[in-house]
Short mmCIF file of C-alpha atoms in Angstrom, two decimals:
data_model
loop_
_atom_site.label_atom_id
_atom_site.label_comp_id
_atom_site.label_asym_id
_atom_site.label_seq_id
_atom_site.Cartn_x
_atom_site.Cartn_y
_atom_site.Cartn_z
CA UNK A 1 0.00 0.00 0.00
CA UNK A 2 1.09 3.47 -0.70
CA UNK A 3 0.34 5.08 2.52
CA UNK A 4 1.57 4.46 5.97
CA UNK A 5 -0.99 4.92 9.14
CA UNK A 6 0.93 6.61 11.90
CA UNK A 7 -1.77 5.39 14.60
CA UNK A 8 -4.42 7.13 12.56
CA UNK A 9 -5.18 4.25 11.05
CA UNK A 10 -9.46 4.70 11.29
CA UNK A 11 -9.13 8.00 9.60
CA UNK A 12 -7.21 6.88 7.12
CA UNK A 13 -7.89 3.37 6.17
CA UNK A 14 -10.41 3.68 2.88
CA UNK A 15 -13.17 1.53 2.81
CA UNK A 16 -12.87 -2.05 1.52
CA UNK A 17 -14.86 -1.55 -1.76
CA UNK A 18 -13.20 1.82 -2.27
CA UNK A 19 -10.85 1.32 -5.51
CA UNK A 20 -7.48 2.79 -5.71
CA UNK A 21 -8.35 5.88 -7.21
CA UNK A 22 -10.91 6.43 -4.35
CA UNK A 23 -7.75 5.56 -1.91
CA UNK A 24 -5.51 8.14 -3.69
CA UNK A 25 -8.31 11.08 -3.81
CA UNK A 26 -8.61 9.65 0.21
CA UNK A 27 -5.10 11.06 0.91
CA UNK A 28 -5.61 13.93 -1.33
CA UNK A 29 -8.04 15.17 0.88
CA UNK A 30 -6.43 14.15 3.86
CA UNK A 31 -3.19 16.28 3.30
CA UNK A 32 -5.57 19.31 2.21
CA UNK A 33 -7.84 19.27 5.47
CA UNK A 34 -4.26 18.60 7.66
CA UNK A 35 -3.08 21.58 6.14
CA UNK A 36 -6.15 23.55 6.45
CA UNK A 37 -6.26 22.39 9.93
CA UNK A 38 -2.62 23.83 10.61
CA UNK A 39 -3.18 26.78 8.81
CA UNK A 40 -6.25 28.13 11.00
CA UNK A 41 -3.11 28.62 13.57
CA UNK A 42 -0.03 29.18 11.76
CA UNK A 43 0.82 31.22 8.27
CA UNK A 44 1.97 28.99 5.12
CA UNK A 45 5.32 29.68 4.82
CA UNK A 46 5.96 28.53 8.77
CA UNK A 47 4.52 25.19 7.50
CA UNK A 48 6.56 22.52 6.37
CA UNK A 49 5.71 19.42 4.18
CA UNK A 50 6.40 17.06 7.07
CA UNK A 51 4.39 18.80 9.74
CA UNK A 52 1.46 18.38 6.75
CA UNK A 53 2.20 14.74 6.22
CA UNK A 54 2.82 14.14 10.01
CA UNK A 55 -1.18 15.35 10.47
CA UNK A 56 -2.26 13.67 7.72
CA UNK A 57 -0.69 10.61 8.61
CA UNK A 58 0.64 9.93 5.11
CA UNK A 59 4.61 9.20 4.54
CA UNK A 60 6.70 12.48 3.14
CA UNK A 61 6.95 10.24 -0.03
CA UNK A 62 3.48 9.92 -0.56
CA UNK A 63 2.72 13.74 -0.22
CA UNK A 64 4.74 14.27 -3.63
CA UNK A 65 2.53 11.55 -5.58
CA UNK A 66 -0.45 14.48 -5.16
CA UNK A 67 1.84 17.49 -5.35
CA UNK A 68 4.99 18.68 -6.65
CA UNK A 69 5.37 21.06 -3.38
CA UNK A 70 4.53 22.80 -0.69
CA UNK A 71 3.50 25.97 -2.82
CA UNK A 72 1.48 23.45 -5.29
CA UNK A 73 -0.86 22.51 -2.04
CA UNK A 74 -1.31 26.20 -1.07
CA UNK A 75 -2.37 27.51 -4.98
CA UNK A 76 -4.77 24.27 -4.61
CA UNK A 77 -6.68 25.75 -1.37
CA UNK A 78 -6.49 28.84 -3.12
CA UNK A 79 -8.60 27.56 -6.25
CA UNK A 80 -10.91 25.60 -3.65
CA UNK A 81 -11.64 28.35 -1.34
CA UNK A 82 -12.98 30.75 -4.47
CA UNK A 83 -14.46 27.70 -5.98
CA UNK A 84 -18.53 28.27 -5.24
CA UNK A 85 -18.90 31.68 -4.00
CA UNK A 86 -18.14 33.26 -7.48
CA UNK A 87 -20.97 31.67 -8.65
CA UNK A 88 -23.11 32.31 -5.42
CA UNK A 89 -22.46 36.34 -5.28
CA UNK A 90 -23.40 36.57 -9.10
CA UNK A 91 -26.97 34.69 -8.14
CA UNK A 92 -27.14 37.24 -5.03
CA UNK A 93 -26.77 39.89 -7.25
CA UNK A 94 -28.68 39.00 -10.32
CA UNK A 95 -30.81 41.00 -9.69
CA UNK A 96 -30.86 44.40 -12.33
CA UNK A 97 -30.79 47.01 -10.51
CA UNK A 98 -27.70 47.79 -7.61
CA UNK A 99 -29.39 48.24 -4.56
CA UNK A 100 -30.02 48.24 -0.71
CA UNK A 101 -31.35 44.79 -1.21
CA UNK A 102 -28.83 43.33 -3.61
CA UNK A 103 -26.07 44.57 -0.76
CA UNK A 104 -27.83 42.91 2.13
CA UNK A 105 -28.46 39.41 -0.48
CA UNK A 106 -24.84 39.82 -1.14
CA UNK A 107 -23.54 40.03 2.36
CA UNK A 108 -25.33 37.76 3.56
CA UNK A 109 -24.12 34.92 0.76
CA UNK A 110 -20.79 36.20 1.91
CA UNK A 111 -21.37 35.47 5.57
CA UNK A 112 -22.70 32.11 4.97
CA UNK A 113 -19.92 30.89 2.91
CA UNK A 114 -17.35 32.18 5.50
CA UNK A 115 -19.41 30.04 8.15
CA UNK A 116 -19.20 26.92 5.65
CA UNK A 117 -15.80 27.56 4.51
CA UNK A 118 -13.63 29.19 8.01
CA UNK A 119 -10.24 27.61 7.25
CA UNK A 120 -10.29 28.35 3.26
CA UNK A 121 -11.39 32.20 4.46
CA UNK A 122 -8.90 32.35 7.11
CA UNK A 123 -6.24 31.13 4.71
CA UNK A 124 -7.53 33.53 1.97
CA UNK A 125 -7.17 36.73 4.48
CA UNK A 126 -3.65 35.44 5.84
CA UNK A 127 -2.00 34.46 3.00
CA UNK A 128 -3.47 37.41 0.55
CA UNK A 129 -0.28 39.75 2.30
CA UNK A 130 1.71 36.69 3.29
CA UNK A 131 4.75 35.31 2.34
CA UNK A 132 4.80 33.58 -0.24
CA UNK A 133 4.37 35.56 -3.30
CA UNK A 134 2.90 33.14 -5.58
CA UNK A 135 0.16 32.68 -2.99
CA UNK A 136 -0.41 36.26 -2.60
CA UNK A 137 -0.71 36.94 -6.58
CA UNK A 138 -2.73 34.01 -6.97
CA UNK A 139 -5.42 35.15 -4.39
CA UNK A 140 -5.00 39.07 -5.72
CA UNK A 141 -5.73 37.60 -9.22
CA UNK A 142 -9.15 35.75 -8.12
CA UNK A 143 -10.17 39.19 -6.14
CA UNK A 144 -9.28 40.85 -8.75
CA UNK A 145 -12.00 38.56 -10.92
CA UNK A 146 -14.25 39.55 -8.80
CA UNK A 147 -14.23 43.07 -9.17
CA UNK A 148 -13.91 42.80 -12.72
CA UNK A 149 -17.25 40.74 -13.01
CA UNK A 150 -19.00 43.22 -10.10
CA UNK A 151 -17.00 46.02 -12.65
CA UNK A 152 -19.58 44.70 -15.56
CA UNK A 153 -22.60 44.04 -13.25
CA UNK A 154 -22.59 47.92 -12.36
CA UNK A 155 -23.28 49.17 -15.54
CA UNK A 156 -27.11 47.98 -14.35
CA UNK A 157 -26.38 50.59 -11.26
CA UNK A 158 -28.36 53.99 -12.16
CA UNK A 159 -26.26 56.78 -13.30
CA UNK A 160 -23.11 54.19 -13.72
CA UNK A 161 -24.14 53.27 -17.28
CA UNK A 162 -22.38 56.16 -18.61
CA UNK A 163 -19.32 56.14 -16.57
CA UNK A 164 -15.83 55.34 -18.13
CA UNK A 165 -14.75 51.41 -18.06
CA UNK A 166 -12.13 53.12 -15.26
CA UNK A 167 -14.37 54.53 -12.91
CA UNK A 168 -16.86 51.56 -12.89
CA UNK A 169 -13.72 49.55 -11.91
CA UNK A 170 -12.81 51.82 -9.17
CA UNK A 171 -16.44 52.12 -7.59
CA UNK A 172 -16.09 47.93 -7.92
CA UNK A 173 -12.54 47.87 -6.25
CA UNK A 174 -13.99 49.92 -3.37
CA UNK A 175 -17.18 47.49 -2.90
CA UNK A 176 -15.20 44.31 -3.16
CA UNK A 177 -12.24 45.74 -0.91
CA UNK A 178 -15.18 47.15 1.69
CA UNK A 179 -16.74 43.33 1.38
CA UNK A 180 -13.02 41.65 1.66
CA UNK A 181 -12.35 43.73 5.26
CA UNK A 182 -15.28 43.04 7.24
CA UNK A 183 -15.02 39.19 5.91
CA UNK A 184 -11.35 39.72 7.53
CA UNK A 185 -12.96 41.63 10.64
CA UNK A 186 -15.55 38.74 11.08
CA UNK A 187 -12.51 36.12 11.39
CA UNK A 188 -10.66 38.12 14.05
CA UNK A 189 -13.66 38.70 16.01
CA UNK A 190 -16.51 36.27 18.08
CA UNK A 191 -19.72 35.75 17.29
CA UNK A 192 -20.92 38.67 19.44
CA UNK A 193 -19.68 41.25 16.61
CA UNK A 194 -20.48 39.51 14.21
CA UNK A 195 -24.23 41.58 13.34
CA UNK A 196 -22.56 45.07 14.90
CA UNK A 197 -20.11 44.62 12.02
CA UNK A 198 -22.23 43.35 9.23
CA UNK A 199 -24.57 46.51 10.19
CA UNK A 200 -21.23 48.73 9.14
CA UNK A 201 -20.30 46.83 6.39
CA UNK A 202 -24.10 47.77 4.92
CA UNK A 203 -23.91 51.63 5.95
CA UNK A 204 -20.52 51.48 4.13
CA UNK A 205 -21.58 49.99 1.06
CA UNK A 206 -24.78 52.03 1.33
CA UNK A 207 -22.98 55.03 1.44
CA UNK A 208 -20.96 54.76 -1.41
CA UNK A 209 -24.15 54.16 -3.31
CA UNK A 210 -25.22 57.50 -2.02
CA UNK A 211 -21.89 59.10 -3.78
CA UNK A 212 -22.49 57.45 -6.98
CA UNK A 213 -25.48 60.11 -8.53
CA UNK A 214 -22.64 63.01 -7.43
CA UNK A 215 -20.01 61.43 -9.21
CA UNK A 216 -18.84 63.94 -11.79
CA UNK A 217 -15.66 61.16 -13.41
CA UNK A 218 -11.79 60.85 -13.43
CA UNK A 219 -10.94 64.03 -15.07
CA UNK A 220 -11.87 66.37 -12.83
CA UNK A 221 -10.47 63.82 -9.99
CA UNK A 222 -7.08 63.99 -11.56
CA UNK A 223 -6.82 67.83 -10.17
CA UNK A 224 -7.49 66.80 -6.55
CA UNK B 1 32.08 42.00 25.93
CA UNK B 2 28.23 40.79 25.82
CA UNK B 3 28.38 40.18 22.06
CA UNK B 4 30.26 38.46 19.70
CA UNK B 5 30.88 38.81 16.10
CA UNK B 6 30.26 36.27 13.76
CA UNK B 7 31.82 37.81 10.48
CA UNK B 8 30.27 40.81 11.03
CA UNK B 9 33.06 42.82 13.18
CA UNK B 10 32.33 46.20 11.06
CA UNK B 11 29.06 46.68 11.43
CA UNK B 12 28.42 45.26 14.82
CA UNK B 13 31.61 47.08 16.47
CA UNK B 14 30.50 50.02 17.99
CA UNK B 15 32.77 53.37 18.46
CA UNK B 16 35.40 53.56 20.66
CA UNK B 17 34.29 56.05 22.09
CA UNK B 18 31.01 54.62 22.72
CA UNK B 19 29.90 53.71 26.11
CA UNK B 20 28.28 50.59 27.78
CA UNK B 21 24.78 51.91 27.08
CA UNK B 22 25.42 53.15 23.56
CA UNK B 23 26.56 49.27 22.67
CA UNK B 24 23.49 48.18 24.37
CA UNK B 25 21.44 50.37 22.35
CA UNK B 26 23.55 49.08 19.39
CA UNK B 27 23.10 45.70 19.65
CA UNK B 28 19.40 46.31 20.05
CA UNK B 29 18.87 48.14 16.99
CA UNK B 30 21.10 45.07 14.92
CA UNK B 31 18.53 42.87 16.14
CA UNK B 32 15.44 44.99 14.90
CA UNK B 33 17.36 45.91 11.61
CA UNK B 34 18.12 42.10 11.35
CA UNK B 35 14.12 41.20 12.02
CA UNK B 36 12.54 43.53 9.69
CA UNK B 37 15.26 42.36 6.89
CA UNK B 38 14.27 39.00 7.24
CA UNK B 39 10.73 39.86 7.72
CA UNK B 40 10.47 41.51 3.90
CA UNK B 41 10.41 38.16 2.86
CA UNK B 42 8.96 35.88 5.54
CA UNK B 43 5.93 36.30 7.83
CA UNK B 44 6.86 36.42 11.56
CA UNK B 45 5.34 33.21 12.51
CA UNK B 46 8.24 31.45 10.37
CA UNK B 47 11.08 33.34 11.67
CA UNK B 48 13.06 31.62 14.55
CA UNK B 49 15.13 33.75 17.46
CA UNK B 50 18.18 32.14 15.94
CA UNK B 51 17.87 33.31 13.02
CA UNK B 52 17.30 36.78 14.08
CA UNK B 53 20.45 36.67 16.42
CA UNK B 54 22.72 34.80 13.44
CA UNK B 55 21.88 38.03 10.72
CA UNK B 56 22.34 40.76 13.78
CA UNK B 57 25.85 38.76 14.38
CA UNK B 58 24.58 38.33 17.81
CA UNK B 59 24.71 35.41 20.36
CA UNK B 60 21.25 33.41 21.14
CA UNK B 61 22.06 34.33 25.04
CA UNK B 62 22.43 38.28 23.81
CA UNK B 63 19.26 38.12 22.67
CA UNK B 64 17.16 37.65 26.11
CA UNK B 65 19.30 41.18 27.74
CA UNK B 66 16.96 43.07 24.93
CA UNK B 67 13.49 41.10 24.42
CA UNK B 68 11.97 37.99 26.74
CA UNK B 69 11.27 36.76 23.29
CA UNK B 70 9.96 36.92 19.60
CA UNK B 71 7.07 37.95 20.39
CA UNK B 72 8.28 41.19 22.30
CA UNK B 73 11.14 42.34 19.35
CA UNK B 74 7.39 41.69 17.31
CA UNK B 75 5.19 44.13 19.33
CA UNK B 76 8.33 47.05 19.52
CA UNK B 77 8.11 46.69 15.74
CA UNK B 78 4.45 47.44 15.77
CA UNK B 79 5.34 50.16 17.87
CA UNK B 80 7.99 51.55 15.66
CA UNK B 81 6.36 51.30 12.67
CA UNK B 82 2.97 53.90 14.25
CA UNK B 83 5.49 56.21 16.00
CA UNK B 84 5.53 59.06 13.79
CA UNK B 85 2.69 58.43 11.16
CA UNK B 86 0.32 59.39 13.73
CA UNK B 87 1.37 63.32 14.03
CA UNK B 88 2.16 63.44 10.69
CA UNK B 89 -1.34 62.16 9.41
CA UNK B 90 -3.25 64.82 12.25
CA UNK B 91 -0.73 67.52 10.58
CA UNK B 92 -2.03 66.65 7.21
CA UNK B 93 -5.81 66.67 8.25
CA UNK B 94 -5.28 69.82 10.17
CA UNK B 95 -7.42 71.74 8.27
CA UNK B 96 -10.97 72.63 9.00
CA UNK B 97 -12.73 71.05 6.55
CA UNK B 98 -11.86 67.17 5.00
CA UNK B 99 -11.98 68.30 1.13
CA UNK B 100 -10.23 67.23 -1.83
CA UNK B 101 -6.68 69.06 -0.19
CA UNK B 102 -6.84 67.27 2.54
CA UNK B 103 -7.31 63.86 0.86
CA UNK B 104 -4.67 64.76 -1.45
CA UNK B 105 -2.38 65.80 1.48
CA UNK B 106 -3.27 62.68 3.89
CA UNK B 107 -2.21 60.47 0.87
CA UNK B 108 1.20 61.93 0.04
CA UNK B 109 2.06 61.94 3.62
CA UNK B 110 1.12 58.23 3.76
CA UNK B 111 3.18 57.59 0.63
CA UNK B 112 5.96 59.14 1.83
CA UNK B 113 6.28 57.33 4.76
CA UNK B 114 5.81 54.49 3.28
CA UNK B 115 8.54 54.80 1.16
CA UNK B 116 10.87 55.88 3.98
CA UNK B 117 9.51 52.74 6.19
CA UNK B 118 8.84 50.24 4.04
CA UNK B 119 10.22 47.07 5.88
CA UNK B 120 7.72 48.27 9.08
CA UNK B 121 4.96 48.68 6.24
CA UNK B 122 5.12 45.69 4.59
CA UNK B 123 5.93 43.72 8.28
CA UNK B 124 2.25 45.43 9.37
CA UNK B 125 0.60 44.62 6.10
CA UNK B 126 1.27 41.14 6.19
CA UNK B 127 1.41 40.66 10.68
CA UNK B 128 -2.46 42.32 10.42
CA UNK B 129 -4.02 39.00 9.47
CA UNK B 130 -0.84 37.04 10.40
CA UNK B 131 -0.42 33.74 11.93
CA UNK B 132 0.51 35.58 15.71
CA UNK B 133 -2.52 36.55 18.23
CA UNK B 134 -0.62 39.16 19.72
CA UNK B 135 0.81 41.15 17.02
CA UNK B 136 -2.74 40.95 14.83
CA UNK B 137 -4.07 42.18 18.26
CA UNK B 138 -1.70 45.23 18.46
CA UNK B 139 -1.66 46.41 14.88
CA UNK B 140 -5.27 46.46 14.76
CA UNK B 141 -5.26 48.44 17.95
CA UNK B 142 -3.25 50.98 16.62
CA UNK B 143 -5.16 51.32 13.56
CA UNK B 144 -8.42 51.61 15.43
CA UNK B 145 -6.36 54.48 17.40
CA UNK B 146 -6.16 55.96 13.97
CA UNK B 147 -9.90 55.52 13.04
CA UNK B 148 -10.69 56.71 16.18
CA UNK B 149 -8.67 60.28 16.07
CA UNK B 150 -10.15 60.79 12.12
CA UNK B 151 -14.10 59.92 13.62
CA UNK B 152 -13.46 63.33 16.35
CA UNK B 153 -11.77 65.03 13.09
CA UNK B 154 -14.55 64.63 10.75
CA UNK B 155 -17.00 66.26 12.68
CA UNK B 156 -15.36 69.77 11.25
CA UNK B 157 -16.80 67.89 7.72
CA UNK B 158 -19.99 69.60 6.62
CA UNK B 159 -23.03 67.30 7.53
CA UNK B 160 -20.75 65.08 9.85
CA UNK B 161 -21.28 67.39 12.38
CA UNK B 162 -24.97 66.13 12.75
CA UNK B 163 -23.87 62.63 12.63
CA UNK B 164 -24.12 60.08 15.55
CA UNK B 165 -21.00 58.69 16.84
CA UNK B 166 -21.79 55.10 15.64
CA UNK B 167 -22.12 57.21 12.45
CA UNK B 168 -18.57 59.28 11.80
CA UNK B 169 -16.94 55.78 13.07
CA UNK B 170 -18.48 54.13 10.12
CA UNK B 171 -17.53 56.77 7.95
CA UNK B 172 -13.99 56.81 9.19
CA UNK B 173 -13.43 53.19 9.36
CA UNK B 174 -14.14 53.37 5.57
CA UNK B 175 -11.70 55.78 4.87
CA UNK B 176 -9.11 54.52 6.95
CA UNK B 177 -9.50 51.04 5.37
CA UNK B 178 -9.38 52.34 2.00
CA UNK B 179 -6.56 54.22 2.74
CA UNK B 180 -4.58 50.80 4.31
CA UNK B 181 -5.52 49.12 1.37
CA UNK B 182 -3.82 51.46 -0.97
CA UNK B 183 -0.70 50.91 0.79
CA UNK B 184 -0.95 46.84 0.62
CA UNK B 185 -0.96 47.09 -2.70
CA UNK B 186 1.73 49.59 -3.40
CA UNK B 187 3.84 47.19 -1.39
CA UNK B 188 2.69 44.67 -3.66
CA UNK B 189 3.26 46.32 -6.39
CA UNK B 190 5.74 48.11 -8.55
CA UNK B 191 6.93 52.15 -9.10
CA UNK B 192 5.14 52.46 -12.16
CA UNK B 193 1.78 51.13 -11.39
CA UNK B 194 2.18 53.61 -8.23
CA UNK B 195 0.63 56.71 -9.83
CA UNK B 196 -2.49 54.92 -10.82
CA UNK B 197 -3.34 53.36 -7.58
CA UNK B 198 -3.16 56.72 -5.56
CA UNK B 199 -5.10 58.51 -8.17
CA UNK B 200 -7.78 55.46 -8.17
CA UNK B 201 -7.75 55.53 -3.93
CA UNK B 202 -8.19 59.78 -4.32
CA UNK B 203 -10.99 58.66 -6.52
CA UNK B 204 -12.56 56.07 -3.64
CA UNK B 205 -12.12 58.37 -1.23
CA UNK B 206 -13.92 61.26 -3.25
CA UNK B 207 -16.48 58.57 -3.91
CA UNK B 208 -17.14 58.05 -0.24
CA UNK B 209 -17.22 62.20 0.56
CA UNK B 210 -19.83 62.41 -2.15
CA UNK B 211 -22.22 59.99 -0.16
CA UNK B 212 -22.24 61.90 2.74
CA UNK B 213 -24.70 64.76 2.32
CA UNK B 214 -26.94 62.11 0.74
CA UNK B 215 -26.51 60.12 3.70
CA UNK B 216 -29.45 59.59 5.95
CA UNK B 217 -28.74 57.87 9.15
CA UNK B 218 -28.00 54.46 10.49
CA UNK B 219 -31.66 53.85 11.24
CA UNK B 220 -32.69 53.73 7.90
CA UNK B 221 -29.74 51.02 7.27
CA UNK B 222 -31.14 48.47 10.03
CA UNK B 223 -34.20 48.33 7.74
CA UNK B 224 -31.72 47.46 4.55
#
């Protein structure tokens, strides 16, 4: 057999009918959720591979027959932590017109997903300024997908139909970044906050809206 | 002597002239340089006292006469990296009213400093959501010092001054954050792309200004 047990032997042993593809996909998941697990503590780049293998209970060989490297494991939590929610925020905000009620569908989505998904979040917000650098552009360039897509979206937004391609991206960095923080916020703080602070993430976003029919573009912004 | 030298006898010897306390002093500072070098590339969680103490050309042992540990060299470089941005941010703001200027002003003086401090910027940038308690604890303690000071600032904004506490701390927490963001990612990025993200934060911040004599209250938001 490929892997070793390490007295973890119930966790790890696959079921008797399971073939060996479901065995190897077995300690796939294994080394992800040990990792995950040691993440929620400690950043990526204080991890190393055996700590991950050690909590997995998988030999250091058998880590490399799912990934080339440490880094290889962290872009893969990366791709699985955006996996759903891009497709759950663009159902939240479907809707055609930008308003009070597509910012409280939205946060809420968000605040669900970061109760179903802690240690991918926690990762996300850690490793987005951490240090490893192909981590950090990585997450940057899914954020940055998202802004784009809520960039496009906007044009539905009254009065932000005619603005430039620029602006629209710039009222869309400041939602998504406004969105980003109090997910970051919520995962430093107990559940006690949690409403206080998703109340002043939606007087935030609100009040950019509020800004939006007074926008007057770029140009004149470039002689601030 | 306290220290020893490890290859490094010119930079670690101090003056002759120098006295017991002034070598002190100097062999503090080598350990604080030798951090935040290290600390451009890795997060703290990752970097061992050894390692410190080898780059500052210092003994383990000489360590423990300046910190009781990591964690205390961590929260002086905290400290370090808010001393003077403070005053220098309430200097820029010192105007009666928060208008376009005083955006303008507030950004440049961040900028600056940033460029003057970068190792402390990019060490609180990534430390914020970091894999240590302590330090996320103090960083975002000093920042909320810095929310705190603009919220008692902004009521010399027109409208503000009719604002509820809760209120002007919303608003400020906004345009601190956007402001902190800004600075990630300059860090992140390079020189040329430097212009564009200032001019796209004066924009955001603009943005958020505009909102305000539209705004209408918190009470109104609890209904969103």
């Amino acid at each position: 057999m490929d892997r070793y047990v390490n007295g973890k032997k119930t966790r790890m042993t696959p079921r008797r009918s399971s073939t060996r593809l479901e065995s190897k996909e077995l300690t796939r998941r294994a080394l992800i959720r040990a990792a995950l697990k040691l993440l929620s503590q400690n950043s990526f780049d204080s991890l190393s591979l055996r700590e991950v293998t050690r909590e997995a209970g998988v030999s250091p060989t058998a880590f490399y027959r799912h990934f080339d490297d440490m880094e290889e494991l962290g872009l893969v939590l990366v791709e699985e932590s955006f996996g759903s929610l891009g497709a759950m925020l663009k159902d939240a905000r479907s809707q055609p017109a930008f308003d009070t009620d597509t910012i409280k569908r939205s946060l809420a989505v968000v605040v669900m997903h970061m109760h179903n998904h802690t240690p991918h979040f926690r990762f996300i917000a850690r490793e987005r300024y951490g240090g490893v650098r192909r981590l950090r552009r990585a997450i940057n360039r899914e954020l940055q997908l998202f802004a784009d897509e809520l960039a496009i979206d906007l044009v539905a937004m009254p009065h932000v139909a005619q603005w430039t391609t620029e602006d629209r991206r710039m009222l869309a960095g400041l939602l998504t970044e406004t969105i980003i923080r109090m997910v970051a916020e919520l995962l430093e703080t107990g559940p006690d906050e949690e409403q206080e602070i998703v109340e002043r993430t939606k007087c935030q976003l609100r009040l950019i809206t509020l800004g939006v029919p007074a926008w007057n573009g770029r140009l004149r912004s470039t002689r601030v």
